Each structure stands twice: as C-alpha cells, then as structure tokens.
Short mmCIF file of C-alpha atoms in Angstrom, two decimals:
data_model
loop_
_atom_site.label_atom_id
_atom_site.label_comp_id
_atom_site.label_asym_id
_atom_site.label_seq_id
_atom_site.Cartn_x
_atom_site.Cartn_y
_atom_site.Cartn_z
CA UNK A 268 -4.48 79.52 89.79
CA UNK A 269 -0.85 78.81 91.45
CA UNK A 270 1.55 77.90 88.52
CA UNK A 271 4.02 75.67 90.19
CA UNK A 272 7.90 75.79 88.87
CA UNK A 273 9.44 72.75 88.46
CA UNK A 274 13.11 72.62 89.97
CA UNK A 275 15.76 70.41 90.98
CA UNK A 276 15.75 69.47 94.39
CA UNK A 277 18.29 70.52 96.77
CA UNK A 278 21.54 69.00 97.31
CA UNK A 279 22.34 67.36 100.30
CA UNK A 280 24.28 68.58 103.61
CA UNK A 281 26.55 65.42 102.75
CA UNK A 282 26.81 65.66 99.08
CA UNK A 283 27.92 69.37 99.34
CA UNK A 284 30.31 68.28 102.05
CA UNK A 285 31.99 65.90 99.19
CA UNK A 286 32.33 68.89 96.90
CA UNK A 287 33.53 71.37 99.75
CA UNK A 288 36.13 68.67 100.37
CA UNK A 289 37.32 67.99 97.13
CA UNK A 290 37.74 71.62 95.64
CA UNK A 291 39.88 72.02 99.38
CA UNK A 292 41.85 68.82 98.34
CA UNK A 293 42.25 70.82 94.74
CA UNK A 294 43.41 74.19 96.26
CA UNK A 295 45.44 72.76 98.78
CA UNK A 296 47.07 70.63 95.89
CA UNK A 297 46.94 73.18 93.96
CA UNK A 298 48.76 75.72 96.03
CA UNK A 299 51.32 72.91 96.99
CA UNK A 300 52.57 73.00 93.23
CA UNK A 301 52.39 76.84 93.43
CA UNK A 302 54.71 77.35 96.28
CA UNK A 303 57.10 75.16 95.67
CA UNK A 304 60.71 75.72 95.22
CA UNK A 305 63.65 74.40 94.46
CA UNK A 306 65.83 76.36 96.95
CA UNK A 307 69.23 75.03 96.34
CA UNK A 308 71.68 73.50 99.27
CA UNK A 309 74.71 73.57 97.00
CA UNK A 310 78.02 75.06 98.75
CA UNK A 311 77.63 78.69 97.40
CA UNK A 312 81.32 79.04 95.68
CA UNK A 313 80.18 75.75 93.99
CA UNK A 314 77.24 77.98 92.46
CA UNK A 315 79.30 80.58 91.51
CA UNK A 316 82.09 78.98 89.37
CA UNK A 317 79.49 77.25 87.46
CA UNK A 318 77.47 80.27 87.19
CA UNK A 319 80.70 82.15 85.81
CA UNK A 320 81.64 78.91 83.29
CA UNK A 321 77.81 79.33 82.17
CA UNK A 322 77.56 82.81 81.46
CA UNK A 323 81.16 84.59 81.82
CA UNK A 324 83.46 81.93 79.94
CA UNK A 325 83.99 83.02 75.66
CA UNK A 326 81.45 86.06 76.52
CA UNK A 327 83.71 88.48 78.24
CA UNK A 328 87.51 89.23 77.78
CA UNK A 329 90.18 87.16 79.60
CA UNK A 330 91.41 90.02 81.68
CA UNK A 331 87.37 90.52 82.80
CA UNK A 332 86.92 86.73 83.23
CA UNK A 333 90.01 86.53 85.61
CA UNK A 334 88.61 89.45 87.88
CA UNK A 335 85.63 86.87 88.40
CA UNK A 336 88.32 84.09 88.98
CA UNK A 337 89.35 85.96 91.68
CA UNK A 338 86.80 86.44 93.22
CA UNK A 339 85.81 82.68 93.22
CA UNK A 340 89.06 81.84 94.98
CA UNK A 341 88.69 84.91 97.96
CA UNK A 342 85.12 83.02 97.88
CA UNK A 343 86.64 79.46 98.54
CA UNK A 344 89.05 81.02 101.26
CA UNK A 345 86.31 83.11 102.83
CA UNK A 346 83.24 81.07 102.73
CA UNK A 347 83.90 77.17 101.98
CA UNK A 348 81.36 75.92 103.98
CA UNK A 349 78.89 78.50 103.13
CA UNK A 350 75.89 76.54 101.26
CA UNK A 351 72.98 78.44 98.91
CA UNK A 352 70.12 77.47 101.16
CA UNK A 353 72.18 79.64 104.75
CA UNK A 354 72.65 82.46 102.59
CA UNK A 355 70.78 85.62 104.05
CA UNK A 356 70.91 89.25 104.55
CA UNK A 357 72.96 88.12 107.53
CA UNK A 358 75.80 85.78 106.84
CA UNK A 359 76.40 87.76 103.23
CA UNK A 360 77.10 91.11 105.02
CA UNK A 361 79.50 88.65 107.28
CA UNK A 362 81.19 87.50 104.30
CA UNK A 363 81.39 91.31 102.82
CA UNK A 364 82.59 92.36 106.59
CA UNK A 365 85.70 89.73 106.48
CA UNK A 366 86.82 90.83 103.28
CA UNK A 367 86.78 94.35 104.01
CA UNK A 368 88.74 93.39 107.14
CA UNK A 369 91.63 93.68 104.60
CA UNK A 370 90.68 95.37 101.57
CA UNK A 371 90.06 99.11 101.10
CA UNK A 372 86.54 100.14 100.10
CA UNK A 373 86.24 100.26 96.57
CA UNK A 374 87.55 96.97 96.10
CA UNK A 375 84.74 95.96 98.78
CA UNK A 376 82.72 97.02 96.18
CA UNK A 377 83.74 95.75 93.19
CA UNK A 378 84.19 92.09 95.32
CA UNK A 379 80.30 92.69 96.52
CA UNK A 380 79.41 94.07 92.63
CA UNK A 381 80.87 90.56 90.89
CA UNK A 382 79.15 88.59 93.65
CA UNK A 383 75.67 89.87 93.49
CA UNK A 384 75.26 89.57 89.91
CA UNK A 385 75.61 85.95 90.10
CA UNK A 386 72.98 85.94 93.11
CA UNK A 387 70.39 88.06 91.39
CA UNK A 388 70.01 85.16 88.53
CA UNK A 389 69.89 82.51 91.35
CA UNK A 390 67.13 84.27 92.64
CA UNK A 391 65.26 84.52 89.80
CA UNK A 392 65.75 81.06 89.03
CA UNK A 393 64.21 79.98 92.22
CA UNK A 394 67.33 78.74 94.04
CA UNK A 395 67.58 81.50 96.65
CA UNK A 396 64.09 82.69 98.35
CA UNK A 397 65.56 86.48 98.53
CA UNK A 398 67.61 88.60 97.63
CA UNK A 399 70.73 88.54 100.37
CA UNK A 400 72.34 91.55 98.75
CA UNK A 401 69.88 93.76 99.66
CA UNK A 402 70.65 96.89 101.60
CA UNK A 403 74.07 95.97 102.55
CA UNK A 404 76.46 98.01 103.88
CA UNK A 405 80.10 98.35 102.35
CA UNK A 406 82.44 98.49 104.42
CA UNK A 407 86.81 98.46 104.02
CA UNK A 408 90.01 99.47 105.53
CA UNK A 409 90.79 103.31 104.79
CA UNK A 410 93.05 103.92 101.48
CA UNK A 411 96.58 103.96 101.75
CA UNK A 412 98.41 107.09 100.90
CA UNK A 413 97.80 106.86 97.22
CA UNK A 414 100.67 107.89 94.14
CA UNK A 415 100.34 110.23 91.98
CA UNK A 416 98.00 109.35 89.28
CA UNK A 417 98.49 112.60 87.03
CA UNK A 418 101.28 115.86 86.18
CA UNK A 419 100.52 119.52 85.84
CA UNK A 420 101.79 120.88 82.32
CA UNK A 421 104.49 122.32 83.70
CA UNK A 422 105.58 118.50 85.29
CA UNK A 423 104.72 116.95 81.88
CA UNK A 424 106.97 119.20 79.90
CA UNK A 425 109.53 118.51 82.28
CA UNK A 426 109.01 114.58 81.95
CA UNK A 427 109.16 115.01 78.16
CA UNK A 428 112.58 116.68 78.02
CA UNK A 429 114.08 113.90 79.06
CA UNK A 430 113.40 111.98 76.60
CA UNK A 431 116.13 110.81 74.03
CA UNK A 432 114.58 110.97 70.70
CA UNK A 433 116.00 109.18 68.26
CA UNK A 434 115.73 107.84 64.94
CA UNK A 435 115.01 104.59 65.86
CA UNK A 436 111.38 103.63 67.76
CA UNK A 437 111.99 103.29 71.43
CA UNK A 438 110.26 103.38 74.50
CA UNK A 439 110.87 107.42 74.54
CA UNK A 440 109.27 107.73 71.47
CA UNK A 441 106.29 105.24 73.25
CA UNK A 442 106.22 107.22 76.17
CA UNK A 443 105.73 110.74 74.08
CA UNK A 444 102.92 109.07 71.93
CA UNK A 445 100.60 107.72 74.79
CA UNK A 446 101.46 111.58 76.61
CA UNK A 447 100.01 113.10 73.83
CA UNK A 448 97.56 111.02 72.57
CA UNK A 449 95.85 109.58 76.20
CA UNK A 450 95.80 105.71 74.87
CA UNK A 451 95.72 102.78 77.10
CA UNK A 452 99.71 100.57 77.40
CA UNK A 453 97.46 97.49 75.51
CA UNK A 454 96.44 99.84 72.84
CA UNK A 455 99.65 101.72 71.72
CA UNK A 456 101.47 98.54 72.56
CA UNK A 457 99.05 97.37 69.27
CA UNK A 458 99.32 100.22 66.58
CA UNK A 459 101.04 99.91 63.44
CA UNK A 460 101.62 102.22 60.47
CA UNK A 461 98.50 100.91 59.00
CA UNK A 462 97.06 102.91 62.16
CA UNK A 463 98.21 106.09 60.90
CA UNK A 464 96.20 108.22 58.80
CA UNK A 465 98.34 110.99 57.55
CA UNK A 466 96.42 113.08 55.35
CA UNK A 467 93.62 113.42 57.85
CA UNK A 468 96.10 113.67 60.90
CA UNK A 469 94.48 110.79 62.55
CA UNK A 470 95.44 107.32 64.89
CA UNK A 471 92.87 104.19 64.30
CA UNK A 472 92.51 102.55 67.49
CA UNK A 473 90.73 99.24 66.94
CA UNK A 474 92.25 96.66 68.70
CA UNK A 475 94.86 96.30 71.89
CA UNK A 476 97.83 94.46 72.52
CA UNK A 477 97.01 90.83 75.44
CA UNK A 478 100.54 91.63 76.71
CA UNK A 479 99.88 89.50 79.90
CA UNK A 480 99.91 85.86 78.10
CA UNK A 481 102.94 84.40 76.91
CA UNK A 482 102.25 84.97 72.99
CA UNK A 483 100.88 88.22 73.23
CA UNK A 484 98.31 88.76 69.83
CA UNK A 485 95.62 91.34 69.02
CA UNK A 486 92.55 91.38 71.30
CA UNK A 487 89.71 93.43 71.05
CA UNK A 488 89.46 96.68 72.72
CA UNK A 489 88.32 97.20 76.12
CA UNK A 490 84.68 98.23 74.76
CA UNK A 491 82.86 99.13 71.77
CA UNK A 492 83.43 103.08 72.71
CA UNK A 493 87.25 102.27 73.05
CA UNK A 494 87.27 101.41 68.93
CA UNK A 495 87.71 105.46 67.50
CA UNK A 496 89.66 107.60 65.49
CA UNK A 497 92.09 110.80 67.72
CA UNK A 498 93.56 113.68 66.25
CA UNK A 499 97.14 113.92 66.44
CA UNK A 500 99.03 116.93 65.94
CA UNK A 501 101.32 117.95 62.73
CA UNK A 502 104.24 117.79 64.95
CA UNK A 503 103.84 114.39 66.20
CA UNK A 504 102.27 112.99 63.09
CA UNK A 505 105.27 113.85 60.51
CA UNK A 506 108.09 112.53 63.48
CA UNK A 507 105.94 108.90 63.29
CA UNK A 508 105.94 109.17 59.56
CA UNK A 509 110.14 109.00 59.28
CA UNK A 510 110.09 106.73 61.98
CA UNK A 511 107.82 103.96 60.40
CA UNK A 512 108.41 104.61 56.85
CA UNK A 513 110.52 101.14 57.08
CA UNK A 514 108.31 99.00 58.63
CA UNK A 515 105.63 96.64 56.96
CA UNK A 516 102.27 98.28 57.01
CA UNK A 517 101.09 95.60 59.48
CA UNK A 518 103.70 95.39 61.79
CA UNK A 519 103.83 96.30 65.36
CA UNK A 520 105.68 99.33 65.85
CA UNK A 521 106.71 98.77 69.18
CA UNK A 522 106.60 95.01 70.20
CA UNK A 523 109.49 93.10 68.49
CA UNK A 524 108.79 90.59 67.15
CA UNK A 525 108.34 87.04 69.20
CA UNK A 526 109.61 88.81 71.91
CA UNK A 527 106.96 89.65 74.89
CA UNK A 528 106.74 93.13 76.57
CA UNK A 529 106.19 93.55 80.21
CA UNK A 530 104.29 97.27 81.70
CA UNK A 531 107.03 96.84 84.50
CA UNK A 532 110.04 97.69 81.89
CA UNK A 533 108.22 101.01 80.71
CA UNK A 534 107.12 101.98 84.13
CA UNK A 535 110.83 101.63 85.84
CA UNK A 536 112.15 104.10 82.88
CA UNK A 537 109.17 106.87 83.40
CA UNK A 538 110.55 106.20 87.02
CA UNK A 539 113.75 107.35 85.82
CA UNK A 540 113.16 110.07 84.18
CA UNK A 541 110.82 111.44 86.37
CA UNK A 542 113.26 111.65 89.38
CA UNK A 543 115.64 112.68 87.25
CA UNK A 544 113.21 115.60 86.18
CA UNK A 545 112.40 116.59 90.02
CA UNK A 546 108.68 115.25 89.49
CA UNK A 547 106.08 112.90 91.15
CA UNK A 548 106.81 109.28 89.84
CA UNK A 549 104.02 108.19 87.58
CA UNK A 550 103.26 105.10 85.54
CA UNK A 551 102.35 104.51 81.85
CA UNK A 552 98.93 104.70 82.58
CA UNK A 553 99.02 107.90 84.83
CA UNK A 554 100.22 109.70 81.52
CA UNK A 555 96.83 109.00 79.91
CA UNK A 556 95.41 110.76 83.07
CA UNK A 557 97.75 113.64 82.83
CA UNK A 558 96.81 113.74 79.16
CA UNK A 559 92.74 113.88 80.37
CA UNK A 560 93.98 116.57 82.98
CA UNK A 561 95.79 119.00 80.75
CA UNK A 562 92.83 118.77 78.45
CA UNK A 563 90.50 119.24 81.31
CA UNK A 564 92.30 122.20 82.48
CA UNK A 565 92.45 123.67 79.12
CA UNK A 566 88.51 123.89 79.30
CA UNK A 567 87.92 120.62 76.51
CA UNK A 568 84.74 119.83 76.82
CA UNK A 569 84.05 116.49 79.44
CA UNK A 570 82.25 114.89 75.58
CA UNK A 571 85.80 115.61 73.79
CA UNK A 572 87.89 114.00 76.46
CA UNK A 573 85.65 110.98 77.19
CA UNK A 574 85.14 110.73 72.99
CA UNK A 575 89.32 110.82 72.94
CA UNK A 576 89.72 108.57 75.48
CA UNK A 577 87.37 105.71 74.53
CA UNK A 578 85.31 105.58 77.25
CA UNK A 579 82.10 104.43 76.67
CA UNK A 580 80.30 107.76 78.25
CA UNK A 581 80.99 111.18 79.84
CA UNK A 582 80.05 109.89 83.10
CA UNK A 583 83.13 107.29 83.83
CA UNK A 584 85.48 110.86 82.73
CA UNK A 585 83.45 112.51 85.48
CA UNK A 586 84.16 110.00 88.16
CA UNK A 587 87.89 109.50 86.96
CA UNK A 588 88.43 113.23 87.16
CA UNK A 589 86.01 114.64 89.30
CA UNK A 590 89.24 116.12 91.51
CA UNK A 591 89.67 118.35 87.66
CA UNK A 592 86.09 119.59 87.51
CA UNK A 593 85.52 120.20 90.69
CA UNK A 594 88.81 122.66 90.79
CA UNK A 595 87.39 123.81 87.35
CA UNK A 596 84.14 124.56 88.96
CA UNK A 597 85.26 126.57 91.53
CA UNK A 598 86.80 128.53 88.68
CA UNK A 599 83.61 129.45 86.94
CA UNK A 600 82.47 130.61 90.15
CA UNK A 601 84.85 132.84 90.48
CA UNK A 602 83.95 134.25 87.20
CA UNK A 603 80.82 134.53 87.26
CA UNK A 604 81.00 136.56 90.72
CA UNK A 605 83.32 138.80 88.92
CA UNK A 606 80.75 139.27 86.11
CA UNK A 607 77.72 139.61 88.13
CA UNK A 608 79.90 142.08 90.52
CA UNK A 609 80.34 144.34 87.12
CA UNK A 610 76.70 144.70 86.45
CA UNK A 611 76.39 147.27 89.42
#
C-alpha cells in the first residue's frame, strides 16, 4: 500500500515574485540606511576652531591652546575657501606644500601634527569619508644657520665668572641657579623658599611662573613628569639659604612683586656676559641644555638627566640631545676596540 504525505502545495511563480520583491525593497532600504553619511560641506577652518573650542579650550594649558590658535589663523590665510566635503589626499598635501613654501620642516610638522588630530575625529565621526592625512609627505624650506643651543664646561665656567654675586637676589644669582640646576625660565621664575628643602639638599618644582599674561600667577607645570624633586649641591644650597632667609616662605624669589618679568631682559644680560666672556651667545633656556650636556658628557645616565629635567620620558632627552650621545657613542667604541685589542 502507497502511504500518501500530506503537504502544502506549492507557492506560486507570482506569489514568490511578491516576496523576492519585497525582501529586495528591504535590503535595498536597508543598505540605504547603512551607507549613509553625513559627510560634512562646512568650510574646513570653520571645523577646526569649533573642534579646538570643543575639545582643546579649559583641557590644555594656554600656551598649548594658543599653538592651536595659530594654526587656525595660518588655516584661514591658507585655505578659506577650503570646505570638509573637497578635502582629499590631494588638496591637504597642497595645503601642507604652501606652508612649507615658507616654513622650515619641523614646523611643517608640527603645523601637519595639530591639523590631523582634529581630522582623525572628523573621520570617525562620519564627516570626512577618509582619512586625507594619510601618507603625506612633509615637506619645508631648509633650516637657517641655527645658534648655539648649548656650552662646553669650559664655556660655562667662563659664563659663570662673570657673574656679580651679591647679597641681594638678582638675575646673576637666577642665571647660576637654572645653570646648575637645568629648570625651565617659567619654573625658576616660580620657586620660593618654601621650594627649598635644606636638610635633604633638595628644590620642589611643582608649579611654573605664566610670565606671558599681564598678571603673571602660578600655572601648572608643563606635564605631570615636570612636577619632581633635584638635588642641589651644598655649595649652591647654603648661598640660597642667606639669600632668602628674609623673604616670606611663600614669596617669589625672583619676580617682584606686581611687577611683570619679560625672558627678553634675562636673555640680553646672558648676551652680555657671554661676549664679554669670548663665548657663543646663548639664551636662558640654552643653559638648561648646557646643564643636560655637561651631565651627558659626564656619563649621567640618559634616566638621571630626563628624571632631572622633567621630561616625561628618556626618549624626548634622546631626541633633544642625540648630537651628545651620538659623540658619546663613538666614545665607547673607541673603548671597547681598545679593550678587545688587549685580549690578544
């Protein structure tokens, strides 16, 4: 006997044409939603001031924040018609390319740096389709003859006797400090005798001096690694304890009071004494290099100097004062040849 199964009968050639077409309608809907974007058309130095009010504005420092600002007006002068939706591969490395036309390369770089951080979060936020910043090349004028950022020893202790020390805090006594100690204008421009820890032979560094606004103040330190405690020596530490023994143990030992302080007035007297010594013409901040140098040269380890100097790791010290390690390199080679050649 044939058992016949009972079964629904087949759909029609029409009725699954219906369903074809509607699950096509579905996809094609479907995919519409999927795909798409909301590419903006917004002039592109529009984009980027309110992308720096958004995220740069009371996050960063002021001196930070007014690199960006910079950058937004080179952006208005270079690109005004530039809008989100024509920028490519193409007409960014055109933008780059007219800027270097009269920068040197590194600031190229640091232009192209502040720029593409502010594109990468408009393309993840769906305004751009790609990424225009990738693979570009960098391009800039070639340095001008640069000034001397550092002394030997010998140039130092030169420098030094020069000064006229005193009894009274000057800028001679300001100008020995940050030569032995490596710290930044804004931070010695901020110590005070609470900063000095006598009995332990140490300088608190916690905070820095805004010396480019009108009223001055305390402002943070450059970074986290900046905030740190340097050994002074016995010499140096018993002159500042005569010299601030009248001052209130929160007072600034070098900016007077309601008066303002400008880098220019300590630079033109190290440019003083320095042709008065016979020596390269430095500023303030080239004696924290020569102070990195010496201790370089001296064979500190790259972790002391970079833990002395506040920076936030040993990498920045090697790419400040690669010129130092390299030449201290070629040194070790030299013994180790002479070691090796005593083994036979």
């Amino acid at each position: 006997m044939i058992l016949m199964h009972h079964c629904r009968s087949p759909p029609s050639f029409q009725s699954l044409n219906k369903q074809c077409s509607s699950l096509h309608q579905k996809s094609l809907k479907g995919s519409f939603f999927m795909s798409k974007k909301r590419f903006s058309k917004k002039l592109f130095y529009k984009y980027y001031r309110q992308w720096i009010s958004l995220y740069k504005e009371n996050a960063i420092r002021r001196i930070t924040l007014e690199k960006y600002q910079l950058v937004y007006r080179k952006l208005v002068e270079l690109a005004p018609d530039l809008h989100m939706d024509e920028l490519d591969r193409q007409t960014y490395q055109a933008l780059l390319n007219k800027y270097a036309a009269t920068h040197e390369h590194k600031t190229v770089l640091d232009f192209h740096h502040h720029l593409k951080a502010a594109i990468v979060d408009a393309v993840d936020d769906g305004l751009l389709e790609a990424d225009p910043t990738r693979r570009v090349t960098i391009k800039g004028r070639k340095p001008s003859k640069k000034k001397t950022k550092y002394l030997n020893l010998f140039e130092l202790q030169s420098l030094l006797r020069q000064l006229n020390l005193t009894d009274e805090i000057s800028w001679d006594w300001f100008i020995l400090l940050v030569a032995k100690i490596g710290l930044r204008y804004a931070e010695a421009l901020a110590l005070t005798p609470a900063d000095f820890d006598f009995e332990k032979q140490e300088l608190i560094i916690n905070k820095s001096w805004d010396y480019k606004s009108k009223t001055g103040g305390y402002q943070p330190t450059k970074n986290e690694s900046s905030n740190r405690r340097v050994m002074i020596d016995w010499q140096l530490a018993n002159q500042f304890k005569t010299l601030i023994q009248k001052k209130s143990l929160h007072e600034t030992i070098f900016v007077p009071h309601g008066k303002r302080v400008y880098n220019s007035t300590i630079n033109k007297i190290l440019e003083r004494y320095c042709t008065r010594a016979g020596i390269p013409v430095i500023s303030i901040h080239g004696l924290r290099h020569t102070h990195a140098s010496i201790l370089l040269l001296e064979n500190v380890s790259v972790a002391s100097v970079a833990k002395r100097l506040g920076h936030s790791n040993t990498t920045t010290t090697q790419q400040t004062y690669i010129h130092i390690i390299r030449e201290l390199e070629n040194k070790d080679t030299d013994k180790v040849l002479q070691s090796l050649a005593k083994l036979s």
